[in-house]
mmCIF file of C-alpha atoms and ligand atoms in Angstrom:
data_model
loop_
_atom_site.group_PDB
_atom_site.id
_atom_site.type_symbol
_atom_site.label_atom_id
_atom_site.label_comp_id
_atom_site.label_asym_id
_atom_site.label_seq_id
_atom_site.Cartn_x
_atom_site.Cartn_y
_atom_site.Cartn_z
ATOM 1 C CA MET A 1 59.833 -22.687 -98.520
ATOM 2 C CA LYS A 2 57.032 -20.258 -97.693
ATOM 3 C CA ASP A 3 56.499 -17.266 -100.114
ATOM 4 C CA GLU A 4 57.688 -14.562 -97.313
ATOM 5 C CA GLU A 5 60.540 -16.769 -96.379
ATOM 6 C CA LEU A 6 61.286 -17.080 -100.228
ATOM 7 C CA THR A 7 60.817 -13.519 -101.026
ATOM 8 C CA ALA A 8 63.141 -12.740 -98.063
ATOM 9 C CA GLN A 9 65.720 -15.407 -99.177
ATOM 10 C CA SER A 10 65.325 -13.917 -102.744
ATOM 11 C CA SER A 11 65.548 -10.464 -102.083
ATOM 12 C CA LEU A 12 69.188 -11.280 -100.457
ATOM 13 C CA LEU A 13 70.911 -11.579 -103.858
ATOM 14 C CA GLU A 14 73.126 -9.091 -105.022
ATOM 15 C CA ILE A 15 75.107 -8.490 -108.364
ATOM 16 C CA ALA A 16 78.070 -6.504 -109.488
ATOM 17 C CA LEU A 17 77.948 -4.732 -112.796
ATOM 18 C CA PRO A 18 81.078 -4.451 -115.040
ATOM 19 C CA SER A 19 82.364 -0.958 -115.750
ATOM 20 C CA TRP A 20 82.992 -1.937 -118.999
ATOM 21 C CA GLY A 21 79.485 -2.925 -119.994
ATOM 22 C CA PHE A 22 78.217 0.505 -120.018
ATOM 23 C CA ALA A 23 79.113 1.260 -123.589
ATOM 24 C CA GLN A 24 78.407 -0.753 -126.489
ATOM 25 C CA GLY A 25 80.825 -3.498 -126.937
ATOM 26 C CA GLY A 26 82.065 -4.600 -130.274
ATOM 27 C CA THR A 27 84.137 -7.199 -132.192
ATOM 28 C CA ARG A 28 86.987 -7.383 -134.433
ATOM 29 C CA PHE A 29 84.524 -6.806 -137.131
ATOM 30 C CA GLY A 30 83.221 -3.474 -135.880
ATOM 31 C CA ARG A 31 81.384 -1.658 -133.224
ATOM 32 C CA PHE A 32 78.423 0.432 -133.412
ATOM 33 C CA PRO A 33 78.059 3.247 -131.227
ATOM 34 C CA MET A 34 74.957 4.418 -129.522
ATOM 35 C CA ALA A 35 73.582 7.604 -128.546
ATOM 36 C CA GLY A 36 74.142 8.734 -124.937
ATOM 37 C CA GLU A 37 76.872 6.232 -124.257
ATOM 38 C CA PRO A 38 78.976 7.038 -120.953
ATOM 39 C CA ARG A 39 81.947 8.821 -121.619
ATOM 40 C CA THR A 40 83.862 8.622 -118.442
ATOM 41 C CA ILE A 41 83.787 6.339 -115.574
ATOM 42 C CA ASP A 42 81.634 8.888 -113.528
ATOM 43 C CA GLU A 43 78.695 8.574 -116.383
ATOM 44 C CA LYS A 44 79.249 4.878 -116.131
ATOM 45 C CA LEU A 45 78.404 5.005 -112.686
ATOM 46 C CA GLU A 46 75.326 7.095 -113.268
ATOM 47 C CA ASP A 47 74.152 4.285 -115.813
ATOM 48 C CA ALA A 48 74.978 1.627 -113.376
ATOM 49 C CA ALA A 49 72.991 3.543 -110.688
ATOM 50 C CA MET A 50 69.895 3.296 -113.273
ATOM 51 C CA VAL A 51 70.190 -0.297 -113.295
ATOM 52 C CA HIS A 52 69.986 -0.585 -109.606
ATOM 53 C CA ARG A 53 67.153 1.759 -109.373
ATOM 54 C CA MET A 54 65.476 -0.593 -112.176
ATOM 55 C CA THR A 55 66.291 -3.842 -110.352
ATOM 56 C CA GLY A 56 67.393 -3.096 -106.953
ATOM 57 C CA ILE A 57 69.802 -5.744 -106.793
ATOM 58 C CA THR A 58 72.982 -4.555 -108.445
ATOM 59 C CA PRO A 59 74.361 -2.127 -105.604
ATOM 60 C CA ARG A 60 77.849 -2.764 -106.879
ATOM 61 C CA VAL A 61 80.423 -1.842 -110.057
ATOM 62 C CA SER A 62 83.513 -3.962 -110.665
ATOM 63 C CA LEU A 63 86.008 -1.744 -112.324
ATOM 64 C CA HIS A 64 88.607 -2.583 -114.857
ATOM 65 C CA ILE A 65 92.128 -0.794 -114.643
ATOM 66 C CA PRO A 66 93.069 1.329 -116.527
ATOM 67 C CA TRP A 67 90.353 1.520 -118.627
ATOM 68 C CA ASP A 68 88.262 2.841 -115.809
ATOM 69 C CA LYS A 69 91.309 3.993 -113.753
ATOM 70 C CA PRO A 70 90.073 7.048 -111.349
ATOM 71 C CA GLU A 71 92.034 10.193 -111.389
ATOM 72 C CA LYS A 72 91.141 10.579 -107.704
ATOM 73 C CA PRO A 73 89.621 7.229 -106.008
ATOM 74 C CA LYS A 74 88.257 9.182 -103.164
ATOM 75 C CA ALA A 75 86.291 11.572 -104.911
ATOM 76 C CA LEU A 76 85.017 8.566 -106.877
ATOM 77 C CA ARG A 77 84.023 6.423 -103.732
ATOM 78 C CA LYS A 78 82.075 9.544 -102.835
ATOM 79 C CA HIS A 79 80.372 9.870 -106.051
ATOM 80 C CA ALA A 80 79.344 6.173 -106.179
ATOM 81 C CA LYS A 81 78.195 6.243 -102.630
ATOM 82 C CA GLY A 82 75.884 9.115 -103.582
ATOM 83 C CA LEU A 83 74.491 7.018 -106.252
ATOM 84 C CA GLY A 84 73.961 4.343 -103.639
ATOM 85 C CA LEU A 85 76.665 2.051 -105.211
ATOM 86 C CA ALA A 86 79.997 0.672 -103.942
ATOM 87 C CA PHE A 87 82.749 -1.240 -105.569
ATOM 88 C CA ASP A 88 83.423 -5.271 -106.023
ATOM 89 C CA ALA A 89 86.512 -6.917 -107.517
ATOM 90 C CA MET A 90 89.165 -4.790 -109.220
ATOM 91 C CA ASN A 91 90.346 -6.157 -112.560
ATOM 92 C CA SER A 92 93.493 -5.760 -113.588
ATOM 93 C CA ASN A 93 94.734 -5.980 -117.611
ATOM 94 C CA THR A 94 98.013 -7.142 -118.385
ATOM 95 C CA PHE A 95 96.530 -8.373 -122.064
ATOM 96 C CA GLN A 96 96.911 -4.832 -123.629
ATOM 97 C CA ASP A 97 99.871 -2.600 -123.855
ATOM 98 C CA GLN A 98 99.064 0.941 -122.882
ATOM 99 C CA PRO A 99 100.856 4.060 -124.358
ATOM 100 C CA GLY A 100 104.092 4.613 -123.246
ATOM 101 C CA GLN A 101 104.348 1.217 -121.666
ATOM 102 C CA LYS A 102 108.057 0.275 -121.135
ATOM 103 C CA HIS A 103 107.552 -3.675 -121.767
ATOM 104 C CA SER A 104 105.215 -5.396 -124.249
ATOM 105 C CA TYR A 105 102.762 -8.343 -123.159
ATOM 106 C CA LYS A 106 102.872 -9.468 -126.875
ATOM 107 C CA PHE A 107 104.268 -12.717 -125.458
ATOM 108 C CA GLY A 108 102.567 -13.016 -122.021
ATOM 109 C CA SER A 109 102.813 -10.962 -118.638
ATOM 110 C CA LEU A 110 103.349 -12.861 -115.350
ATOM 111 C CA SER A 111 104.371 -15.656 -117.219
ATOM 112 C CA HIS A 112 106.679 -13.855 -119.788
ATOM 113 C CA THR A 113 110.101 -15.208 -120.146
ATOM 114 C CA ASP A 114 111.513 -11.868 -119.559
ATOM 115 C CA ARG A 115 111.753 -10.928 -115.530
ATOM 116 C CA ALA A 116 111.391 -7.345 -116.533
ATOM 117 C CA VAL A 117 107.799 -7.883 -118.314
ATOM 118 C CA ARG A 118 107.204 -10.031 -115.255
ATOM 119 C CA LYS A 119 108.039 -7.327 -112.809
ATOM 120 C CA GLN A 120 105.739 -4.720 -114.562
ATOM 121 C CA ALA A 121 102.641 -6.974 -114.779
ATOM 122 C CA ILE A 122 103.209 -7.615 -110.982
ATOM 123 C CA GLU A 123 103.306 -3.781 -109.924
ATOM 124 C CA HIS A 124 100.415 -2.881 -112.549
ATOM 125 C CA ASN A 125 98.363 -5.676 -110.256
ATOM 126 C CA ILE A 126 99.861 -4.382 -106.845
ATOM 127 C CA GLU A 127 98.619 -0.754 -108.056
ATOM 128 C CA CYS A 128 95.024 -2.233 -108.833
ATOM 129 C CA ILE A 129 95.228 -3.530 -105.222
ATOM 130 C CA GLU A 130 96.019 0.231 -104.320
ATOM 131 C CA ILE A 131 93.208 1.801 -106.122
ATOM 132 C CA GLY A 132 90.976 -0.785 -104.785
ATOM 133 C CA LYS A 133 92.187 0.050 -101.140
ATOM 134 C CA ALA A 134 91.120 3.676 -101.877
ATOM 135 C CA LEU A 135 87.480 2.581 -103.324
ATOM 136 C CA GLY A 136 86.652 0.178 -100.322
ATOM 137 C CA SER A 137 86.938 -3.039 -103.005
ATOM 138 C CA LYS A 138 87.799 -6.166 -101.076
ATOM 139 C CA ALA A 139 88.882 -8.246 -104.255
ATOM 140 C CA LEU A 140 91.234 -8.431 -106.998
ATOM 141 C CA THR A 141 90.248 -10.507 -110.247
ATOM 142 C CA VAL A 142 93.145 -11.810 -112.637
ATOM 143 C CA TRP A 143 92.256 -12.959 -116.137
ATOM 144 C CA LEU A 144 95.608 -13.743 -118.175
ATOM 145 C CA ALA A 145 95.736 -13.800 -122.036
ATOM 146 C CA ASP A 146 99.053 -15.492 -121.432
ATOM 147 C CA GLY A 147 99.765 -18.512 -123.649
ATOM 148 C CA GLY A 148 100.745 -19.728 -127.122
ATOM 149 C CA SER A 149 99.200 -20.159 -130.467
ATOM 150 C CA PHE A 150 101.477 -22.599 -131.942
ATOM 151 C CA PRO A 151 102.517 -25.979 -130.406
ATOM 152 C CA GLY A 152 106.460 -25.369 -129.107
ATOM 153 C CA GLN A 153 105.807 -21.761 -128.900
ATOM 154 C CA GLN A 154 105.919 -21.902 -124.766
ATOM 155 C CA HIS A 155 107.436 -24.430 -122.387
ATOM 156 C CA LEU A 156 104.297 -25.454 -121.066
ATOM 157 C CA ARG A 157 105.333 -26.211 -117.572
ATOM 158 C CA SER A 158 107.924 -23.157 -116.955
ATOM 159 C CA ALA A 159 105.488 -21.045 -118.058
ATOM 160 C CA PHE A 160 103.059 -21.991 -115.532
ATOM 161 C CA THR A 161 105.609 -21.790 -112.748
ATOM 162 C CA ARG A 162 106.633 -18.214 -113.822
ATOM 163 C CA THR A 163 103.099 -17.350 -113.701
ATOM 164 C CA LEU A 164 102.992 -18.996 -109.768
ATOM 165 C CA ASP A 165 106.063 -16.972 -108.811
ATOM 166 C CA SER A 166 104.340 -13.909 -110.289
ATOM 167 C CA LEU A 167 101.024 -14.302 -108.226
ATOM 168 C CA HIS A 168 102.853 -14.914 -105.111
ATOM 169 C CA GLU A 169 104.374 -11.793 -105.381
ATOM 170 C CA ILE A 170 100.664 -10.076 -105.992
ATOM 171 C CA TYR A 171 99.543 -12.174 -103.063
ATOM 172 C CA GLU A 172 102.112 -10.742 -100.497
ATOM 173 C CA ALA A 173 100.668 -7.600 -101.330
ATOM 174 C CA LEU A 174 97.077 -8.645 -100.758
ATOM 175 C CA PRO A 175 95.626 -6.742 -97.403
ATOM 176 C CA LYS A 176 94.547 -9.608 -94.675
ATOM 177 C CA ASP A 177 90.845 -8.831 -95.649
ATOM 178 C CA TRP A 178 91.198 -9.331 -99.377
ATOM 179 C CA ARG A 179 90.530 -12.321 -101.671
ATOM 180 C CA ILE A 180 92.562 -12.726 -105.071
ATOM 181 C CA PHE A 181 90.612 -14.600 -107.865
ATOM 182 C CA THR A 182 92.011 -16.142 -110.889
ATOM 183 C CA GLU A 183 90.046 -16.624 -113.802
ATOM 184 C CA HIS A 184 90.536 -19.226 -116.207
ATOM 185 C CA LYS A 185 89.576 -19.293 -119.899
ATOM 186 C CA PRO A 186 90.333 -22.366 -122.535
ATOM 187 C CA PHE A 187 91.460 -19.890 -125.506
ATOM 188 C CA GLU A 188 91.510 -16.629 -127.054
ATOM 189 C CA PRO A 189 93.430 -14.487 -127.814
ATOM 190 C CA ALA A 190 96.017 -17.815 -127.295
ATOM 191 C CA PHE A 191 94.633 -20.113 -129.603
ATOM 192 C CA TYR A 192 96.809 -23.094 -128.760
ATOM 193 C CA SER A 193 97.817 -23.121 -124.992
ATOM 194 C CA THR A 194 96.420 -20.754 -122.392
ATOM 195 C CA VAL A 195 98.439 -20.971 -119.134
ATOM 196 C CA VAL A 196 95.389 -20.424 -116.809
ATOM 197 C CA GLN A 197 93.163 -22.407 -119.313
ATOM 198 C CA ASP A 198 90.708 -24.756 -117.100
ATOM 199 C CA TRP A 199 89.384 -24.844 -113.598
ATOM 200 C CA GLY A 200 92.053 -27.399 -112.586
ATOM 201 C CA THR A 201 94.862 -24.962 -113.420
ATOM 202 C CA SER A 202 92.882 -22.311 -111.438
ATOM 203 C CA LEU A 203 92.537 -24.699 -108.283
ATOM 204 C CA MET A 204 96.034 -25.694 -108.426
ATOM 205 C CA ILE A 205 97.103 -21.883 -108.239
ATOM 206 C CA ALA A 206 94.493 -21.020 -105.312
ATOM 207 C CA CYS A 207 96.047 -23.978 -103.083
ATOM 208 C CA GLU A 208 99.611 -22.928 -103.879
ATOM 209 C CA LEU A 209 98.953 -19.256 -102.917
ATOM 210 C CA GLY A 210 97.397 -19.482 -99.668
ATOM 211 C CA PRO A 211 93.566 -19.148 -97.907
ATOM 212 C CA GLN A 212 92.904 -15.574 -99.626
ATOM 213 C CA ALA A 213 93.006 -17.080 -103.015
ATOM 214 C CA PHE A 214 90.169 -18.408 -104.936
ATOM 215 C CA CYS A 215 88.858 -19.463 -108.654
ATOM 216 C CA LEU A 216 86.487 -17.229 -110.424
ATOM 217 C CA VAL A 217 84.062 -19.085 -112.872
ATOM 218 C CA ASP A 218 83.345 -17.187 -116.005
ATOM 219 C CA LEU A 219 80.487 -18.935 -117.851
ATOM 220 C CA GLY A 220 81.576 -18.197 -121.182
ATOM 221 C CA HIS A 221 85.101 -19.829 -120.699
ATOM 222 C CA HIS A 222 84.232 -23.373 -120.847
ATOM 223 C CA LEU A 223 84.768 -25.650 -124.003
ATOM 224 C CA PRO A 224 81.273 -26.647 -125.950
ATOM 225 C CA ASN A 225 79.577 -29.253 -123.571
ATOM 226 C CA CYS A 226 81.397 -28.863 -120.575
ATOM 227 C CA ASN A 227 79.384 -29.590 -117.298
ATOM 228 C CA ILE A 228 79.679 -26.175 -115.579
ATOM 229 C CA GLU A 229 77.621 -26.844 -112.468
ATOM 230 C CA MET A 230 79.922 -29.666 -111.979
ATOM 231 C CA VAL A 231 82.929 -27.279 -112.068
ATOM 232 C CA VAL A 232 81.173 -25.128 -109.344
ATOM 233 C CA ALA A 233 80.440 -28.561 -107.308
ATOM 234 C CA ARG A 234 84.212 -29.176 -107.190
ATOM 235 C CA LEU A 235 85.264 -26.041 -106.375
ATOM 236 C CA ILE A 236 82.879 -25.364 -103.340
ATOM 237 C CA GLU A 237 84.235 -28.526 -102.260
ATOM 238 C CA ALA A 238 87.614 -27.403 -102.501
ATOM 239 C CA ASN A 239 86.399 -24.468 -100.535
ATOM 240 C CA ARG A 240 87.845 -22.417 -103.216
ATOM 241 C CA LEU A 241 84.889 -20.939 -105.282
ATOM 242 C CA GLY A 242 85.237 -17.141 -105.346
ATOM 243 C CA GLY A 243 82.910 -15.767 -107.639
ATOM 244 C CA PHE A 244 81.267 -15.554 -110.992
ATOM 245 C CA HIS A 245 81.294 -13.663 -114.215
ATOM 246 C CA PHE A 246 77.863 -14.659 -115.250
ATOM 247 C CA ASN A 247 76.804 -14.141 -119.304
ATOM 248 C CA ASP A 248 75.925 -16.897 -121.618
ATOM 249 C CA SER A 249 77.015 -18.246 -124.857
ATOM 250 C CA LYS A 250 76.244 -20.530 -127.943
ATOM 251 C CA TYR A 251 79.763 -20.837 -129.474
ATOM 252 C CA ALA A 252 82.456 -19.471 -127.313
ATOM 253 C CA ASP A 253 83.185 -16.362 -125.120
ATOM 254 C CA ASP A 254 80.257 -15.007 -126.646
ATOM 255 C CA ASP A 255 79.397 -12.815 -123.573
ATOM 256 C CA LEU A 256 75.784 -12.641 -124.401
ATOM 257 C CA SER A 257 73.015 -11.923 -121.958
ATOM 258 C CA ALA A 258 72.898 -14.161 -119.031
ATOM 259 C CA GLY A 259 70.057 -16.777 -119.288
ATOM 260 C CA SER A 260 69.529 -15.880 -122.942
ATOM 261 C CA ILE A 261 71.115 -18.752 -124.523
ATOM 262 C CA LYS A 262 71.113 -21.806 -121.800
ATOM 263 C CA PRO A 263 68.684 -20.836 -118.831
ATOM 264 C CA TYR A 264 68.736 -24.394 -117.274
ATOM 265 C CA GLN A 265 72.289 -24.391 -117.082
ATOM 266 C CA LEU A 266 72.330 -20.975 -115.246
ATOM 267 C CA PHE A 267 69.628 -22.746 -112.842
ATOM 268 C CA LEU A 268 71.853 -25.745 -112.389
ATOM 269 C CA VAL A 269 74.557 -23.559 -111.385
ATOM 270 C CA PHE A 270 72.636 -21.934 -108.965
ATOM 271 C CA ASN A 271 71.256 -25.271 -107.695
ATOM 272 C CA GLU A 272 74.569 -26.239 -106.717
ATOM 273 C CA LEU A 273 75.311 -22.702 -105.015
ATOM 274 C CA VAL A 274 71.767 -22.949 -102.958
ATOM 275 C CA ASP A 275 72.258 -26.422 -102.112
ATOM 276 C CA ALA A 276 75.867 -25.287 -100.475
ATOM 277 C CA GLN A 277 74.352 -22.522 -98.926
ATOM 278 C CA LEU A 278 71.745 -24.484 -97.239
ATOM 279 C CA ASP A 279 74.166 -27.376 -96.303
ATOM 280 C CA PRO A 280 74.357 -27.384 -92.495
ATOM 281 C CA LEU A 281 78.060 -28.678 -92.942
ATOM 282 C CA ILE A 282 79.298 -25.619 -95.091
ATOM 283 C CA GLN A 283 77.514 -23.059 -92.919
ATOM 284 C CA ARG A 284 79.116 -24.496 -89.818
ATOM 285 C CA LEU A 285 82.600 -25.077 -91.440
ATOM 286 C CA ARG A 286 82.677 -22.095 -93.859
ATOM 287 C CA PRO A 287 80.898 -19.317 -92.451
ATOM 288 C CA ARG A 288 82.137 -16.845 -95.159
ATOM 289 C CA PHE A 289 80.943 -19.020 -97.996
ATOM 290 C CA GLN A 290 79.697 -15.867 -100.272
ATOM 291 C CA PRO A 291 80.758 -16.051 -103.694
ATOM 292 C CA ALA A 292 81.017 -12.838 -105.458
ATOM 293 C CA TYR A 293 78.279 -12.670 -108.378
ATOM 294 C CA MET A 294 79.255 -10.430 -111.325
ATOM 295 C CA ILE A 295 78.248 -10.069 -114.962
ATOM 296 C CA ASP A 296 80.708 -9.965 -117.460
ATOM 297 C CA GLN A 297 79.030 -9.367 -120.757
ATOM 298 C CA SER A 298 79.725 -7.301 -124.271
ATOM 299 C CA HIS A 299 76.609 -5.329 -125.439
ATOM 300 C CA ASN A 300 77.049 -5.439 -129.031
ATOM 301 C CA ILE A 301 73.468 -4.574 -130.106
ATOM 302 C CA LYS A 302 71.439 -4.025 -127.069
ATOM 303 C CA ASP A 303 71.082 -0.919 -125.161
ATOM 304 C CA PRO A 304 73.528 -1.624 -122.224
ATOM 305 C CA ILE A 305 70.991 -0.750 -119.747
ATOM 306 C CA GLU A 306 68.304 -2.732 -121.011
ATOM 307 C CA ASP A 307 70.703 -5.639 -121.328
ATOM 308 C CA LEU A 308 72.289 -5.031 -117.537
ATOM 309 C CA ILE A 309 68.556 -5.197 -116.128
ATOM 310 C CA GLN A 310 67.348 -8.184 -118.211
ATOM 311 C CA SER A 311 70.592 -10.276 -117.493
ATOM 312 C CA SER A 312 70.181 -9.163 -113.844
ATOM 313 C CA ILE A 313 66.695 -10.133 -113.493
ATOM 314 C CA GLU A 314 67.615 -13.703 -115.304
ATOM 315 C CA ILE A 315 70.109 -14.414 -112.722
ATOM 316 C CA HIS A 316 67.767 -13.376 -109.990
ATOM 317 C CA ARG A 317 65.113 -15.777 -111.665
ATOM 318 C CA ALA A 318 67.625 -18.562 -111.823
ATOM 319 C CA TYR A 319 68.563 -18.321 -107.741
ATOM 320 C CA THR A 320 65.082 -17.608 -106.692
ATOM 321 C CA LYS A 321 64.170 -21.031 -108.716
ATOM 322 C CA ALA A 322 66.854 -22.907 -106.977
ATOM 323 C CA LEU A 323 65.676 -21.603 -103.763
ATOM 324 C CA LEU A 324 62.447 -23.366 -104.654
ATOM 325 C CA VAL A 325 63.996 -26.916 -105.188
ATOM 326 C CA ASP A 326 62.241 -29.454 -102.421
ATOM 327 C CA ARG A 327 65.804 -30.496 -101.195
ATOM 328 C CA ALA A 328 64.580 -33.215 -98.669
ATOM 329 C CA ALA A 329 62.630 -34.848 -101.686
ATOM 330 C CA LEU A 330 65.545 -34.726 -103.759
ATOM 331 C CA ALA A 331 67.995 -36.213 -101.241
ATOM 332 C CA HIS A 332 65.686 -39.020 -100.841
ATOM 333 C CA TYR A 333 65.281 -39.771 -104.608
ATOM 334 C CA GLN A 334 69.152 -39.410 -104.968
ATOM 335 C CA GLU A 335 69.444 -41.738 -102.198
ATOM 336 C CA ILE A 336 66.948 -44.624 -103.516
ATOM 337 C CA ASN A 337 68.287 -43.770 -107.140
ATOM 338 C CA ASP A 338 64.660 -42.835 -108.220
ATOM 339 C CA VAL A 339 66.080 -41.162 -111.167
ATOM 340 C CA VAL A 340 62.835 -39.756 -112.669
ATOM 341 C CA MET A 341 61.385 -38.261 -109.508
ATOM 342 C CA ALA A 342 65.011 -36.705 -108.726
ATOM 343 C CA GLU A 343 65.097 -35.014 -111.807
ATOM 344 C CA ARG A 344 61.181 -34.201 -111.741
ATOM 345 C CA THR A 345 62.024 -32.813 -108.215
ATOM 346 C CA LEU A 346 64.471 -30.212 -109.930
ATOM 347 C CA LYS A 347 62.419 -29.600 -113.102
ATOM 348 C CA GLU A 348 59.459 -28.539 -110.961
ATOM 349 C CA ALA A 349 61.314 -25.854 -109.340
ATOM 350 C CA TYR A 350 62.679 -24.711 -113.151
ATOM 351 C CA GLU A 351 59.104 -24.920 -114.664
ATOM 352 C CA THR A 352 57.944 -22.475 -111.553
ATOM 353 C CA ASP A 353 56.972 -19.079 -112.651
ATOM 354 C CA VAL A 354 58.778 -17.030 -109.901
ATOM 355 C CA SER A 355 58.056 -13.485 -111.980
ATOM 356 C CA PRO A 356 55.431 -12.727 -108.850
ATOM 357 C CA ILE A 357 58.259 -13.371 -106.319
ATOM 358 C CA LEU A 358 60.904 -11.268 -108.198
ATOM 359 C CA ALA A 359 58.152 -8.503 -108.713
ATOM 360 C CA GLU A 360 57.426 -8.587 -105.009
ATOM 361 C CA VAL A 361 61.172 -8.396 -104.294
ATOM 362 C CA ARG A 362 61.534 -5.269 -106.300
ATOM 363 C CA ARG A 363 58.468 -3.973 -104.895
ATOM 364 C CA LYS A 364 60.122 -4.053 -101.592
ATOM 365 C CA LYS A 365 63.034 -2.372 -102.672
ATOM 366 C CA GLY A 366 61.524 0.562 -104.196
ATOM 367 C CA ALA A 367 62.136 -0.790 -107.743
ATOM 368 C CA PRO A 368 59.387 -0.947 -110.342
ATOM 369 C CA GLU A 369 57.330 -4.028 -111.344
ATOM 370 C CA ASP A 370 58.495 -4.017 -115.057
ATOM 371 C CA PRO A 371 62.228 -2.575 -115.049
ATOM 372 C CA ILE A 372 62.423 -2.677 -118.946
ATOM 373 C CA ALA A 373 58.893 -0.818 -119.678
ATOM 374 C CA ALA A 374 60.103 1.975 -116.698
ATOM 375 C CA TYR A 375 63.114 2.409 -118.232
ATOM 376 C CA ARG A 376 62.056 3.011 -121.411
ATOM 377 C CA GLU A 377 59.432 5.329 -119.999
ATOM 378 C CA SER A 378 61.757 7.100 -118.342
ATOM 379 C CA GLY A 379 63.499 8.754 -121.492
ATOM 380 C CA TYR A 380 66.963 8.278 -119.458
ATOM 381 C CA ARG A 381 69.008 7.146 -122.768
ATOM 382 C CA VAL A 382 67.316 10.134 -124.820
ATOM 383 C CA ALA A 383 68.115 12.730 -121.982
ATOM 384 C CA LYS A 384 71.618 11.497 -121.620
ATOM 385 C CA ALA A 385 72.341 11.676 -125.306
ATOM 386 C CA ARG A 386 71.323 15.234 -124.981
ATOM 387 C CA GLU A 387 73.407 15.776 -121.826
ATOM 388 C CA ARG A 388 76.148 13.633 -123.060
ATOM 389 C CA GLY A 389 76.448 15.423 -126.583
ATOM 390 C CA ASN A 390 76.707 12.053 -128.558
HETATM 391 C C1 LRH B 401 88.236 -12.260 -120.636
HETATM 392 C C2 LRH B 401 87.038 -11.689 -119.525
HETATM 393 C C3 LRH B 401 87.978 -11.057 -118.217
HETATM 394 C C4 LRH B 401 87.894 -9.594 -118.684
HETATM 395 C C5 LRH B 401 87.648 -9.598 -119.711
HETATM 396 C C6 LRH B 401 86.921 -8.128 -120.070
HETATM 397 O O1 LRH B 401 87.568 -12.953 -121.633
HETATM 398 O O2 LRH B 401 86.247 -12.642 -119.265
HETATM 399 O O3 LRH B 401 87.086 -11.272 -117.190
HETATM 400 O O4 LRH B 401 88.927 -9.047 -117.741
HETATM 401 O O5 LRH B 401 86.384 -10.485 -120.135
HETATM 402 MN MN1 MN B 402 85.114 -12.638 -117.332
#
């Protein structure tokens, strides 16, 4: 691919930022607050706009409800527009009990044995859709903590069928141009049987619900050594790949910076995405093939804005390297089973330094050549600490 075309393709990447990623994250062992942290959704959008100014590739924010429930959605939409931002998938939350909540989610939500609890959880998801409609969002992500921590605690099949029934009621409330994403996770907070524990279960749900249902792949939600790029290839083949929560991990759902631990895996995931994107069959049969690219991380020790800038650039880097793969040569070597040359064809793209392309894309979008340096020179965080008095 010639440089101009590569730069043009590379500049098409857009990533959504997690509204829950702008304050310092923590673990059960504690959280270390930072000066200048955002206190409201409006301030989180200001920080998101700073990340977008520095990278040029993060024009949307994904909201989590009720963590970031806007009092006046229309006003928030206007505020976001003024900052050059829009809203990506809404995230429901039936994994925590809110003050004054009638029924507890301690033993589940959409899978709970008590119809009243399921009804409460269904209504919460429908409320997320209503808020999303006012914000201009076009998707709902459902991640469920539902599951058991001990053998015998749940009837494994009926917990699943109750979840399906509940999701059907949510699906019925989806506007025609919306998508629903189910997000699988093998464990935590349930430590024996999570109801939506893997991509197979998520795919069963999507096929059961209907054409607006898709699977969301959170890179941290896979058991050690799982071949995630293969999961992506399967979901693409099933036409049910809805999107991603990008992050990285060494051990479990560590929610670390994308590309910080396993950059080759991130490249191989984008290699599957670009391969599909450039596949004439997919282009003809699935013109709407546009997975949602979102970041889902917990920023426990880095400045969240720096972490999101860094992570966005590493995702941009992986995507751009995947665009460099000589697909004709790769297909040829795969055809003739020349393993070494096939592997080398991938590695050549991966080992190419695409920093000049990424900088060129930023230059064309009016973003700085070195975003981290520019952010630090801006004194943004110090100014926000003064302004936010924290
Ligand atoms: C669950 C998860 C899910 C979010 C939450 C913040 O681990 O990945 O996507 O709702 O993190
Ligand atoms: Mn996630």
